[in-house]
Short mmCIF file of C-alpha atoms in Angstrom, two decimals:
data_model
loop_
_atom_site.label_atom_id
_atom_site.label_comp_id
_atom_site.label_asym_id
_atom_site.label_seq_id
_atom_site.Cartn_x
_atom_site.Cartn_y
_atom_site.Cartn_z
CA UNK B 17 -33.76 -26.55 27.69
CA UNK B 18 -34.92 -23.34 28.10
CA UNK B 19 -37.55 -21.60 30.06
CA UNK B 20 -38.79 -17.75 30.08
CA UNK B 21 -40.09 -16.68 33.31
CA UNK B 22 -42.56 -13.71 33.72
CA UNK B 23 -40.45 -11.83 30.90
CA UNK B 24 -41.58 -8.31 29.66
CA UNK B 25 -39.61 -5.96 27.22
CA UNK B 26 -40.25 -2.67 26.65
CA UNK B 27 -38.96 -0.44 23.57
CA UNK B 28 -39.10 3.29 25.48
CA UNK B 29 -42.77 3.43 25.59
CA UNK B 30 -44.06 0.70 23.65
CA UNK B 31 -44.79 -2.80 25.30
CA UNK B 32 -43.10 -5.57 23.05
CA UNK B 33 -43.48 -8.76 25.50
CA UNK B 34 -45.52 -8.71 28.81
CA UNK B 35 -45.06 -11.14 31.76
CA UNK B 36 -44.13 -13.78 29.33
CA UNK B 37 -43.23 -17.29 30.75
CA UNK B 38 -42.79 -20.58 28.38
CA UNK B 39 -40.43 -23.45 28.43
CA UNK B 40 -38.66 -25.71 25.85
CA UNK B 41 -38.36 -29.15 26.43
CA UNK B 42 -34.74 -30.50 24.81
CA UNK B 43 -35.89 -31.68 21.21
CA UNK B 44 -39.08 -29.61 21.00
CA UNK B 45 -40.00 -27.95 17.64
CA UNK B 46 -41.69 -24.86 18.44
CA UNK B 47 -42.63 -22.04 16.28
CA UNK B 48 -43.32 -18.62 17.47
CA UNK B 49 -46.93 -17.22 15.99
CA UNK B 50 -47.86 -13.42 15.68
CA UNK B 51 -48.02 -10.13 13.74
CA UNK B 52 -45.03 -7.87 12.81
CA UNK B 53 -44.02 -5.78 16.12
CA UNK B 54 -45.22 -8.75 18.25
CA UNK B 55 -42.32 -9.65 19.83
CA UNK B 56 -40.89 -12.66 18.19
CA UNK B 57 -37.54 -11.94 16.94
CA UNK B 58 -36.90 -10.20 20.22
CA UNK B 59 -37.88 -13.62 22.01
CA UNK B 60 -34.86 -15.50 19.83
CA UNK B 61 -32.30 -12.15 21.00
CA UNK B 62 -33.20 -12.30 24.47
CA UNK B 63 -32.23 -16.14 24.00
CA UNK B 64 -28.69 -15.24 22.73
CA UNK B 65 -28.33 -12.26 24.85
CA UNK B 66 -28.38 -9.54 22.64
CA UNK B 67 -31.61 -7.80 24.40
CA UNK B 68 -32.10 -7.71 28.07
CA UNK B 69 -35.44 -7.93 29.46
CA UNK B 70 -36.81 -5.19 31.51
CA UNK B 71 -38.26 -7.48 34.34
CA UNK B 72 -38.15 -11.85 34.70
CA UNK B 73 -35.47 -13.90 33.83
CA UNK B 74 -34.17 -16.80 31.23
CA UNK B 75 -32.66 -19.75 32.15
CA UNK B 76 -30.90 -22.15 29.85
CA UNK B 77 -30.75 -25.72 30.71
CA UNK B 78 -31.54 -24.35 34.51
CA UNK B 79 -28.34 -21.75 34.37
CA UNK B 80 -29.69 -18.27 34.64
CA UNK B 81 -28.75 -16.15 31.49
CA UNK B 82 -26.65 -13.57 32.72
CA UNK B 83 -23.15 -11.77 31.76
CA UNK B 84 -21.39 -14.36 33.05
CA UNK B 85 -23.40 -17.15 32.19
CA UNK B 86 -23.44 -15.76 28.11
CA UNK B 87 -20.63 -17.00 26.27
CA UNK B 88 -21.26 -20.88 27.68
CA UNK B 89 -24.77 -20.46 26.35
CA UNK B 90 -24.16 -19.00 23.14
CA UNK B 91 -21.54 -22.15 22.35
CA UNK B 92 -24.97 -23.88 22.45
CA UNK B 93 -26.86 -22.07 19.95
CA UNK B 94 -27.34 -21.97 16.18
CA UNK B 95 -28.95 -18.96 14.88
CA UNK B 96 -30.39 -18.47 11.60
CA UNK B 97 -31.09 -14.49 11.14
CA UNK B 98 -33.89 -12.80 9.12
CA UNK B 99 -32.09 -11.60 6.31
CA UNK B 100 -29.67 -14.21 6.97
CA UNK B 101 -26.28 -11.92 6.30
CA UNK B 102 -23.89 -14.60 7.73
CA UNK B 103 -20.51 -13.82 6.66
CA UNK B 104 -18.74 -12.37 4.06
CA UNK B 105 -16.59 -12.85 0.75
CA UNK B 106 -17.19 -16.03 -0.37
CA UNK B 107 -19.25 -18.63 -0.14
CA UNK B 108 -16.47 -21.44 1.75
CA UNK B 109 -15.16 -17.92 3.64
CA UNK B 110 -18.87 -17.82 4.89
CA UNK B 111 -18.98 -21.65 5.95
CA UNK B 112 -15.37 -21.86 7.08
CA UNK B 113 -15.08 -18.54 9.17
CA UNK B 114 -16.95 -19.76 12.57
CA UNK B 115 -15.12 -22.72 12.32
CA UNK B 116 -11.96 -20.51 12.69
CA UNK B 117 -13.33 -19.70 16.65
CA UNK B 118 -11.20 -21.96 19.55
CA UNK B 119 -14.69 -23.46 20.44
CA UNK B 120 -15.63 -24.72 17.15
CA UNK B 121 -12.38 -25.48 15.48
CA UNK B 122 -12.33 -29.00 16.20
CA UNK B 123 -15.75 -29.33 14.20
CA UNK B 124 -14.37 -27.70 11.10
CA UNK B 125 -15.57 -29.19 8.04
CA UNK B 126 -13.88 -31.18 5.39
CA UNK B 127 -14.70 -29.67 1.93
CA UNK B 128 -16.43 -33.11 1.06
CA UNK B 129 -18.22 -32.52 3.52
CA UNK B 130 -18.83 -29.00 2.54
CA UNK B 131 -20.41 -30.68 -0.79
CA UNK B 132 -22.03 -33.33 0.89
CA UNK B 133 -24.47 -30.97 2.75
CA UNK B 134 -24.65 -28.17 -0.29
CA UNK B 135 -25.89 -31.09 -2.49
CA UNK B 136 -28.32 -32.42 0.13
CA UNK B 137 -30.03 -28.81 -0.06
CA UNK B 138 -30.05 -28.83 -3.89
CA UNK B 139 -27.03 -26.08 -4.36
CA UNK B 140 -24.05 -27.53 -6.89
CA UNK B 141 -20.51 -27.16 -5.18
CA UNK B 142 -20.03 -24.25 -7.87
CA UNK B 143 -21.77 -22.09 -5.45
CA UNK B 144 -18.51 -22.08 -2.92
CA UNK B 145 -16.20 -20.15 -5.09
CA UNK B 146 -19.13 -17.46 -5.50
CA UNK B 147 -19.51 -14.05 -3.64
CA UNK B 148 -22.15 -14.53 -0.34
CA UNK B 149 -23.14 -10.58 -1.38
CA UNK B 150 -24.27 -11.74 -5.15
CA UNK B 151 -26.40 -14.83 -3.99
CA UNK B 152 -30.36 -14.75 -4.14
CA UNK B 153 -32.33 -14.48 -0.91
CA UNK B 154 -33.02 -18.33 -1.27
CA UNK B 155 -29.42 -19.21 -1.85
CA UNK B 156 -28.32 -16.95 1.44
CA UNK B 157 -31.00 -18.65 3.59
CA UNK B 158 -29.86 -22.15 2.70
CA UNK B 159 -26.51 -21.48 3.04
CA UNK B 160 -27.03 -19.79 6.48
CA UNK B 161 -29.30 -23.07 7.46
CA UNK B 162 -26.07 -25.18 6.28
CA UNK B 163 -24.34 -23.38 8.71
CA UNK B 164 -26.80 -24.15 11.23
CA UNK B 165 -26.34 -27.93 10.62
CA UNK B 166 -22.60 -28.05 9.94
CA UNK B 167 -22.05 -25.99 13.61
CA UNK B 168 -24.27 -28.69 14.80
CA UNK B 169 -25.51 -27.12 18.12
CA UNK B 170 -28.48 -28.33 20.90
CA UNK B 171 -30.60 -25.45 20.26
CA UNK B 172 -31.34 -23.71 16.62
CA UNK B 173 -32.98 -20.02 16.39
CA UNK B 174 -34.14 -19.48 13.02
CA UNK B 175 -36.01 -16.13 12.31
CA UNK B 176 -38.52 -17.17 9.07
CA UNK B 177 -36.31 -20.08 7.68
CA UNK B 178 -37.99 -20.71 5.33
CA UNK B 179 -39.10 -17.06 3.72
CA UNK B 180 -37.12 -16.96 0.82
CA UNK B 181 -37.50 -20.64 -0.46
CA UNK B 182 -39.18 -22.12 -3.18
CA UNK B 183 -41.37 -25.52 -2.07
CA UNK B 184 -38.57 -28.06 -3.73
CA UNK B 185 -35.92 -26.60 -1.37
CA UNK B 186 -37.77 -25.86 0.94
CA UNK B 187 -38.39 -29.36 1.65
CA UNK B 188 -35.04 -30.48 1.85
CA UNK B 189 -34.66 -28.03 4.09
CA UNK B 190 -37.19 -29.63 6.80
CA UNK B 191 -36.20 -32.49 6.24
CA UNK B 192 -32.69 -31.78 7.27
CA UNK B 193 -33.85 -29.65 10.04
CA UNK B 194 -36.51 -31.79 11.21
CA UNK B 195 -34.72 -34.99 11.08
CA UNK B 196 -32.71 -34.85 14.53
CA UNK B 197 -35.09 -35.70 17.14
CA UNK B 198 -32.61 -34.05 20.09
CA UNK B 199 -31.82 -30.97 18.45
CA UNK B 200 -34.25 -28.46 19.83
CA UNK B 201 -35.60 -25.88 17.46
CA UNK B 202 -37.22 -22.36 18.25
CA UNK B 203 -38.14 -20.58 15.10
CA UNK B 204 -40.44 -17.50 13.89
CA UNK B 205 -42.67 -18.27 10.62
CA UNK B 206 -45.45 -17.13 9.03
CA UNK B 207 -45.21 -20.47 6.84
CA UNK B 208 -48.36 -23.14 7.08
CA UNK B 209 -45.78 -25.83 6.31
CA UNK B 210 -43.26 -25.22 8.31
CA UNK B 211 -45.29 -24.21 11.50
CA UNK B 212 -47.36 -27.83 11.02
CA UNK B 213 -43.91 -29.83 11.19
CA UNK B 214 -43.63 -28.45 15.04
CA UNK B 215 -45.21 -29.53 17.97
CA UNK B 216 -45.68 -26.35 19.70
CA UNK B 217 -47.01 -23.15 18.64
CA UNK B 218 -46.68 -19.75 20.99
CA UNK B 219 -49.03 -17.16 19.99
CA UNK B 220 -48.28 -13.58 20.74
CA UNK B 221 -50.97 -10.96 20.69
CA UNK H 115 22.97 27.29 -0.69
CA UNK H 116 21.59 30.88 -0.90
CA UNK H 117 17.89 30.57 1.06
CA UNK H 118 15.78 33.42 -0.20
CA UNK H 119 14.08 34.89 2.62
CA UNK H 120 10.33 36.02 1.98
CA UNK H 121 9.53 39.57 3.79
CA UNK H 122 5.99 40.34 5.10
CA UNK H 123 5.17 42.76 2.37
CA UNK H 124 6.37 39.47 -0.08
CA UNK H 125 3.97 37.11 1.50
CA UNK H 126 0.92 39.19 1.36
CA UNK H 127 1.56 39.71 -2.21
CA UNK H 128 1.04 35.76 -2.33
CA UNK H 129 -2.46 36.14 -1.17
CA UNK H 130 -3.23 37.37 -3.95
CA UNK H 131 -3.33 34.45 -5.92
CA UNK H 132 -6.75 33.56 -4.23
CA UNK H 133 -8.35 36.19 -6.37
CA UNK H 134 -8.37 33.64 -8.84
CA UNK H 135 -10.19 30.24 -7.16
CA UNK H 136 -12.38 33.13 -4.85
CA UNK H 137 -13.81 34.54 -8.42
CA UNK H 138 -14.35 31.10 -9.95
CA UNK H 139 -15.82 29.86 -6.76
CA UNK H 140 -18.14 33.16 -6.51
CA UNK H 141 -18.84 33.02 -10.12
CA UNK H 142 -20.60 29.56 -9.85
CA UNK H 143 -22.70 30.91 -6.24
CA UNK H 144 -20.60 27.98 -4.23
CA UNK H 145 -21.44 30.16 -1.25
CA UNK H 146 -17.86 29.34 -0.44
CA UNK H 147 -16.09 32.48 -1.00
CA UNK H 148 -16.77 33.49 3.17
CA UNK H 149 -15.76 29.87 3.94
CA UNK H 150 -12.20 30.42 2.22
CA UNK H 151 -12.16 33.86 4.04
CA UNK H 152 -12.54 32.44 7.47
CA UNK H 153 -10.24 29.52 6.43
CA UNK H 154 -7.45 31.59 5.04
CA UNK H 155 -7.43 34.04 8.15
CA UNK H 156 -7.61 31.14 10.86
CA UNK H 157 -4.63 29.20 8.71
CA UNK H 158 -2.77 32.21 9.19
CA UNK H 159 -3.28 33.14 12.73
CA UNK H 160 -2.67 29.55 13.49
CA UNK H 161 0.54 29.19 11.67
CA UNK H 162 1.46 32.78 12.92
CA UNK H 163 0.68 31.62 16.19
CA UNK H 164 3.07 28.09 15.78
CA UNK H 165 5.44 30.31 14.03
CA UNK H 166 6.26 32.58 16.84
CA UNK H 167 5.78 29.52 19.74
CA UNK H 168 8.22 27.63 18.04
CA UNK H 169 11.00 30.49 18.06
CA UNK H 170 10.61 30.14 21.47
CA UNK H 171 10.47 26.03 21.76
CA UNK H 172 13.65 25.99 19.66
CA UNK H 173 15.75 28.92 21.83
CA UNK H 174 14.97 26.88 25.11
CA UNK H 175 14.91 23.30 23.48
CA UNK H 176 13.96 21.58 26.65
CA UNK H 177 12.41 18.11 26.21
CA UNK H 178 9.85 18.19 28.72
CA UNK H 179 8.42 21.94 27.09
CA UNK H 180 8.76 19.97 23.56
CA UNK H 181 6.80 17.07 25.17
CA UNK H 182 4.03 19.00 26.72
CA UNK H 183 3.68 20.56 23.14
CA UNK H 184 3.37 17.26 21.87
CA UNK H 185 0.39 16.73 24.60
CA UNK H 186 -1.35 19.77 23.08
CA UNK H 187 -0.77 19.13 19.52
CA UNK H 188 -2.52 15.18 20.92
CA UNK H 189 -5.41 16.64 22.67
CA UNK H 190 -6.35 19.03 19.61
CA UNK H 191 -5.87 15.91 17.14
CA UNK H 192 -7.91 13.78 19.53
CA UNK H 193 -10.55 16.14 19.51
CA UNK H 194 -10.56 16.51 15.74
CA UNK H 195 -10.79 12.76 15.54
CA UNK H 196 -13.86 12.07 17.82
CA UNK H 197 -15.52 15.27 16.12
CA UNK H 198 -14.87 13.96 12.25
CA UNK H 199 -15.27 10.15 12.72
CA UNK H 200 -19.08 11.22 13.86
CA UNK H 201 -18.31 9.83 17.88
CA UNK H 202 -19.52 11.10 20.96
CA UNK H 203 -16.65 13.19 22.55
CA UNK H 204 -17.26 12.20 26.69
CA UNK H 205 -16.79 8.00 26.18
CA UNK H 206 -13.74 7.85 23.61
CA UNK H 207 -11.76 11.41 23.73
CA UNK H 208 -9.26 9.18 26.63
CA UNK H 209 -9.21 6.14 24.45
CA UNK H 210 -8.23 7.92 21.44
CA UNK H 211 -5.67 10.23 23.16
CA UNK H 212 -3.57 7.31 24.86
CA UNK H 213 -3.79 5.52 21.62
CA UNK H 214 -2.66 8.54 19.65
CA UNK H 215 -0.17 9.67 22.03
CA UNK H 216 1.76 6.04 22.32
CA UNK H 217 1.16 5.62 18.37
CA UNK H 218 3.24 9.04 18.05
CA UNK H 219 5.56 8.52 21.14
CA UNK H 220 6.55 4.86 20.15
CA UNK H 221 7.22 6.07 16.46
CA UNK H 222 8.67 9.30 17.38
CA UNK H 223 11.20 7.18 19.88
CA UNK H 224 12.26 4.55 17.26
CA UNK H 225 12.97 7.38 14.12
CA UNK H 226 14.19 10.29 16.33
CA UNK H 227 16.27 8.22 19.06
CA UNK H 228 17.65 5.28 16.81
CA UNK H 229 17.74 5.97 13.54
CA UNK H 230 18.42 10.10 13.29
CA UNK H 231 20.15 9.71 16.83
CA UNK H 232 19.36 12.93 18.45
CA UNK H 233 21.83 14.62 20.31
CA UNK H 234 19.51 15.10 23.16
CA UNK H 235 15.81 13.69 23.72
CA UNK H 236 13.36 15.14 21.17
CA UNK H 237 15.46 17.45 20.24
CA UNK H 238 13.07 20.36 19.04
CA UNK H 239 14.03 21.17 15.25
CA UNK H 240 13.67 17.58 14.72
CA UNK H 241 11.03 15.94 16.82
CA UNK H 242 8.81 19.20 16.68
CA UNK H 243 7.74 19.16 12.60
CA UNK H 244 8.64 14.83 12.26
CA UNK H 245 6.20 14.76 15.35
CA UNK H 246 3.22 17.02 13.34
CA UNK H 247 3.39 15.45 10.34
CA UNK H 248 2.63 12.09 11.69
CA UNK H 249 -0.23 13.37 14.09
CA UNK H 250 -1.94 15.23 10.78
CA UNK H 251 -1.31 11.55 9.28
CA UNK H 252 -2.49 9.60 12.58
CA UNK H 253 -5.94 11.99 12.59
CA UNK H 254 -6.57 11.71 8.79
CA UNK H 255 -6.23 7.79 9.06
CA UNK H 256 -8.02 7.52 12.32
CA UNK H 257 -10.71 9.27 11.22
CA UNK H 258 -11.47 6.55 8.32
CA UNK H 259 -10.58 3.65 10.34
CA UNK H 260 -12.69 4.75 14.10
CA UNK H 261 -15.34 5.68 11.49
CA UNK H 262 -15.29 2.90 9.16
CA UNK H 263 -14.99 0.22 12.55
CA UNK H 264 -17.91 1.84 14.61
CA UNK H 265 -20.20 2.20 11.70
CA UNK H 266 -19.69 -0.47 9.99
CA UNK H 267 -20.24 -2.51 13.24
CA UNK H 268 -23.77 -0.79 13.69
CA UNK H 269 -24.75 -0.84 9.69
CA UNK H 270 -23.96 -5.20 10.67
CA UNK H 271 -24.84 -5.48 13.64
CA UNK H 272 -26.56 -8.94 13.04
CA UNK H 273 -23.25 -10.47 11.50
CA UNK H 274 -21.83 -9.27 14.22
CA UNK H 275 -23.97 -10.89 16.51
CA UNK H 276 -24.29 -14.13 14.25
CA UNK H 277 -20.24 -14.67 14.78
CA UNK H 278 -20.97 -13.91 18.41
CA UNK H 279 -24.29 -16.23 18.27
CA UNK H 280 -21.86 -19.19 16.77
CA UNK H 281 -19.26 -19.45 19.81
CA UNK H 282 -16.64 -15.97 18.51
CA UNK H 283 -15.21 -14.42 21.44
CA UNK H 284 -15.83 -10.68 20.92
CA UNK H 285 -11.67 -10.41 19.40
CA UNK H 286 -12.71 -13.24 17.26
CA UNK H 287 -16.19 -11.66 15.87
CA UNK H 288 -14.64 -8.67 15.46
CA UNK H 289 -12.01 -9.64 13.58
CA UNK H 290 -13.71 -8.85 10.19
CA UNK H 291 -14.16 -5.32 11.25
CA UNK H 292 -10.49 -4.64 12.04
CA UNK H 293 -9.75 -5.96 8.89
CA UNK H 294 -11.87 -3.88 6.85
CA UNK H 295 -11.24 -0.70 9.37
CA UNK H 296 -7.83 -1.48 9.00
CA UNK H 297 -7.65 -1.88 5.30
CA UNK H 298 -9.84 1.41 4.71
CA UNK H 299 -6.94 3.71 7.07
CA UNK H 300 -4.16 2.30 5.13
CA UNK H 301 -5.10 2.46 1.76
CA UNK H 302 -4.99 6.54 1.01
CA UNK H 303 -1.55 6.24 2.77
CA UNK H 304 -0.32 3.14 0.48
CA UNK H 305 -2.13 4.75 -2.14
CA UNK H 306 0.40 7.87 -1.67
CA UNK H 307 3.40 5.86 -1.15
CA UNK H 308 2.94 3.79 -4.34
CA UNK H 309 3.19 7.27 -6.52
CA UNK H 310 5.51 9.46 -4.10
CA UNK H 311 7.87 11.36 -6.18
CA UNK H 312 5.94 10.61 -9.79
CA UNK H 313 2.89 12.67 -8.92
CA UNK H 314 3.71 14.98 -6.23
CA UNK H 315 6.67 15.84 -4.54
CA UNK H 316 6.49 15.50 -0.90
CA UNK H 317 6.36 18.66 1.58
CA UNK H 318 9.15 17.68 3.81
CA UNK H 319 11.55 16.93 1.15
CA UNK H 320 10.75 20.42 -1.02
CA UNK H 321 10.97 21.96 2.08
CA UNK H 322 14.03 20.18 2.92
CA UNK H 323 15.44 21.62 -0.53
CA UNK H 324 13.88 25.05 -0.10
CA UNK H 325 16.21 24.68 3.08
CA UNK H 326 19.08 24.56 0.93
CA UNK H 327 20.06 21.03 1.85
CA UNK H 328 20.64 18.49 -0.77
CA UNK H 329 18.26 16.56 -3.04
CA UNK H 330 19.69 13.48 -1.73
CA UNK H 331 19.76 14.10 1.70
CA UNK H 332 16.08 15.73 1.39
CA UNK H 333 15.14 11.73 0.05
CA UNK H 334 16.94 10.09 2.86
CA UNK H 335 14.49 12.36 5.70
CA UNK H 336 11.25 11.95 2.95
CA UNK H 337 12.06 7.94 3.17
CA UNK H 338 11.99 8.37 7.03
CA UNK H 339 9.03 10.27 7.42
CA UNK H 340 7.26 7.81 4.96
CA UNK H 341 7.87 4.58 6.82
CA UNK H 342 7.20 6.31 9.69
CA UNK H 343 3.58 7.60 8.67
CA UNK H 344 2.35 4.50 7.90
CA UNK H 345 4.04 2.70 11.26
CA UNK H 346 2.53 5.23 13.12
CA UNK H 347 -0.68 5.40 11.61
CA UNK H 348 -1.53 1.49 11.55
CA UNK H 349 -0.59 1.91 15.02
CA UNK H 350 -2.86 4.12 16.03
CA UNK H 351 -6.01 3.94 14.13
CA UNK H 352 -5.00 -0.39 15.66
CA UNK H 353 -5.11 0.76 19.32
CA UNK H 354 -7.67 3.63 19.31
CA UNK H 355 -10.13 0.09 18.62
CA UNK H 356 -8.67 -1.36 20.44
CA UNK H 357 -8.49 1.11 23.73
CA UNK H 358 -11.79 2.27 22.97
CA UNK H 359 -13.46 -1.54 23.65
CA UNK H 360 -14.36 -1.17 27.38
CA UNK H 361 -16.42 2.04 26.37
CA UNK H 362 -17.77 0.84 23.10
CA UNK H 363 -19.20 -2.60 24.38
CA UNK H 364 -21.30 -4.34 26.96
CA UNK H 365 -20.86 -7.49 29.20
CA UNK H 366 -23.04 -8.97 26.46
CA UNK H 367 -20.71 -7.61 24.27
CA UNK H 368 -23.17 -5.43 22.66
CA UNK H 369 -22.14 -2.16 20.80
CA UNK H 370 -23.24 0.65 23.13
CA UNK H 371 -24.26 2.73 20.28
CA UNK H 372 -24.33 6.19 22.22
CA UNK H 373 -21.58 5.88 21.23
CA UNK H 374 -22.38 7.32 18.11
CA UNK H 375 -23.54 10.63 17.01
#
């Protein structure tokens, strides 16, 4: 699904990723393994095109990641930032806005099914009327992994899903994530739980 | 109605009257006493300077000499604007200008042409002072809303990217950003429209009256000038954005943030 070939990125001076090459096969759960500074949220930009890599090249399902080539890919991706600051206003502003873009509008959700999901990750419906600022870290991540699933794309990016969680959410949460076997996943963790649900693990130094 | 006339010996008597903010200020070690010096001289040069051009712009009143001092009074305001909103100069001083220029022009056209109905094109006692008032307007507004876009933007980048990340077009992820740009330019003006006449008394309508024309009439040009602020400053601060796009972003549709300072 997608495949890194001899990729290096450099900051100015300092080396982040050198002569990197992997690839995902479509429905692979692969984690990302390595210190601060080593590269791995960079790997999950480069995927979405928001870095460029200073030599190699990315290819997504064999198309060649390019300017061109961007805006098809990124209608294939769900991505699940760090500090997971995915919208604004409230909580059914956050979940609805995407689904205001011409590619996704046909997917917009129902509020039952709005509910449906928010109660399958143990948050009440209360939570949609709420401000997105005023929510925990916890309640932000799960919300941005709701968008995840309700965008319901091939690939997922999720930078340290589960950070923020405690372990009763937390499982709901891989469970949900977990339980498509075609939906590809590359993610960043530092979590033994998480990273032992995936079948592939790419250490960076 | 009698005008008074004010006589240079009359007017520098009125100078004095910054003895009194110029001790206060020096009292309490502002350091801003030299600051009001330089500011005082430079307002009057400058208005000196206006003062005695514009004798001349009204005596030949010839549109294209009014419109070429329109171009100059667009340039300086453009350069203002990139220098306060805290942007690079080189990438976004041609953005800004066309965006300024057809915010004022458009305005300027509708107010002047249909509803005053000039004798002639931009005729100068008219189009000359309506025309500065809504480019000190457009720069004060575009200021907050270039600024407020741009930085915003960078302070979010990763929302920004998210919307991009989940399928937005870069109109459609930006969309949030022009609202909130567009929101933060328009409120000081809505702000000053919702208490015109019960907390201040607008400049072109005492000066109007100073004029010796009537109160009423002095309301009907204060309306005007109103409506036509905020047209042309929505305007504006919407297509210096908007203009400003090819410089401001990649093919990835990245925020090229040189462009910042």
């Amino acid at each position: 699904m997608i495949r890194f070939e001899n990729v290096t990125l450099r900051f100015g001076e300092e080396q982040v990723l050198d002569d990197l090459s992997f690839e995902l096969e479509p429905g692979s759960k692969t984690v990302l393994e390595g210190p601060s500074g080593s590269g791995k949220t960079s790997i999950l930009r480069l995927c979405m095109g928001f870095q460029q890599p200073n030599q190699g090249n990315i290819y997504f399902n064999d198309e060649l990641l390019n300017a061109e080539s961007i805006s098809n890919i990124r209608k294939q991706i769900a991505w699940l930032p760090q500090d997971a600051q995915v919208g604004m206003g409230s909580v059914r502003d956050v979940l609805n806005f995407p689904f205001t873009f011409k590619s996704n509008e046909s997917e917009a959700p129902t509020d039952d099914s709005l509910k449906d999901l928010l109660s399958q990750m143990a948050l009440n419906n209360g939570i949609l009327d709420k401000s997105f600022r005023d929510l925990s870290g916890g309640q932000k991540q799960r919300i941005g992994i709701a968008l995840c699933l309700l965008l319901n794309r091939p690939l997922f990016l999720l930078d340290e899903p589960t950070a923020s969680l405690d372990p009763a959410s937390k499982r709901k949460v891989m469970n949900l994530l977990f339980s498509n076997p075609d939906r590809t996943i590359l993610s960043t963790s530092h979590d033994p739980e998480w990273v032992e649900q995936t079948d592939n693990v790419i250490h960076l130094a | 109605m009698h005008i008074i006339q004010i006589d240079w010996l009359q007017l520098g008597i009125g100078y004095l009257a910054l003895l009194i903010p110029a001790a206060i200020l020096l009292y309490y070690q502002t350091g801003l006493v030299k600051k009001l010096g330089i500011a005082t001289i430079r307002m009057t040069l400058q208005l000196l300077f206006v003062g005695y051009y514009l004798e001349y712009l009204f005596k030949f009143d010839n549109a294209w000499l009014n419109l070429a001092w329109i171009v100059i009074m667009v340039i300086v305001a453009d350069l203002a604007t990139t220098d306060r909103s805290e942007l690079k100069r080189a990438p976004l001083f041609i953005p800004i200008f066309f965006a300024t220029f057809i915010g004022i022009i458009v305005i300027d056209f509708f107010f002047l042409e249909i509803v005053i109905r000039l004798p002639h094109v931009l005729t100068a006692q008219y189009a000359i002072p309506i025309t500065g008032m809504l480019l000190g307007n457009c720069l004060r507004s575009n200021v907050i809303g270039i600024n407020a876009f741009f930085y915003s933007l960078k302070d979010q980048r990763d929302l920004y990217h998210f919307y991009l990340a989940s399928g937005a077009t870069r109109t459609e992820a930006l969309f949030p950003f022009y609202r909130e740009a567009l929101k933060k330019a328009a409120n000081p003006t809505l702000a000053t429209i919702a208490t015109i006449g019960l907390v201040s008394l607008p400049g072109m309508m005492t000066g109007q009256i100073l004029g010796g024309n009537s109160p009423l009439t002095a309301i009907k040009y204060q309306i005007m000038i109103i409506l036509a602020i905020f047209a042309g400053t929505i305007l504006s601060v919407f297509l210096a954005i908007r203009f400003s796009h090819s410089r401001a972003f990649d093919q990835f549709d990245r925020l090229n943030e040189d462009i910042l300072k």
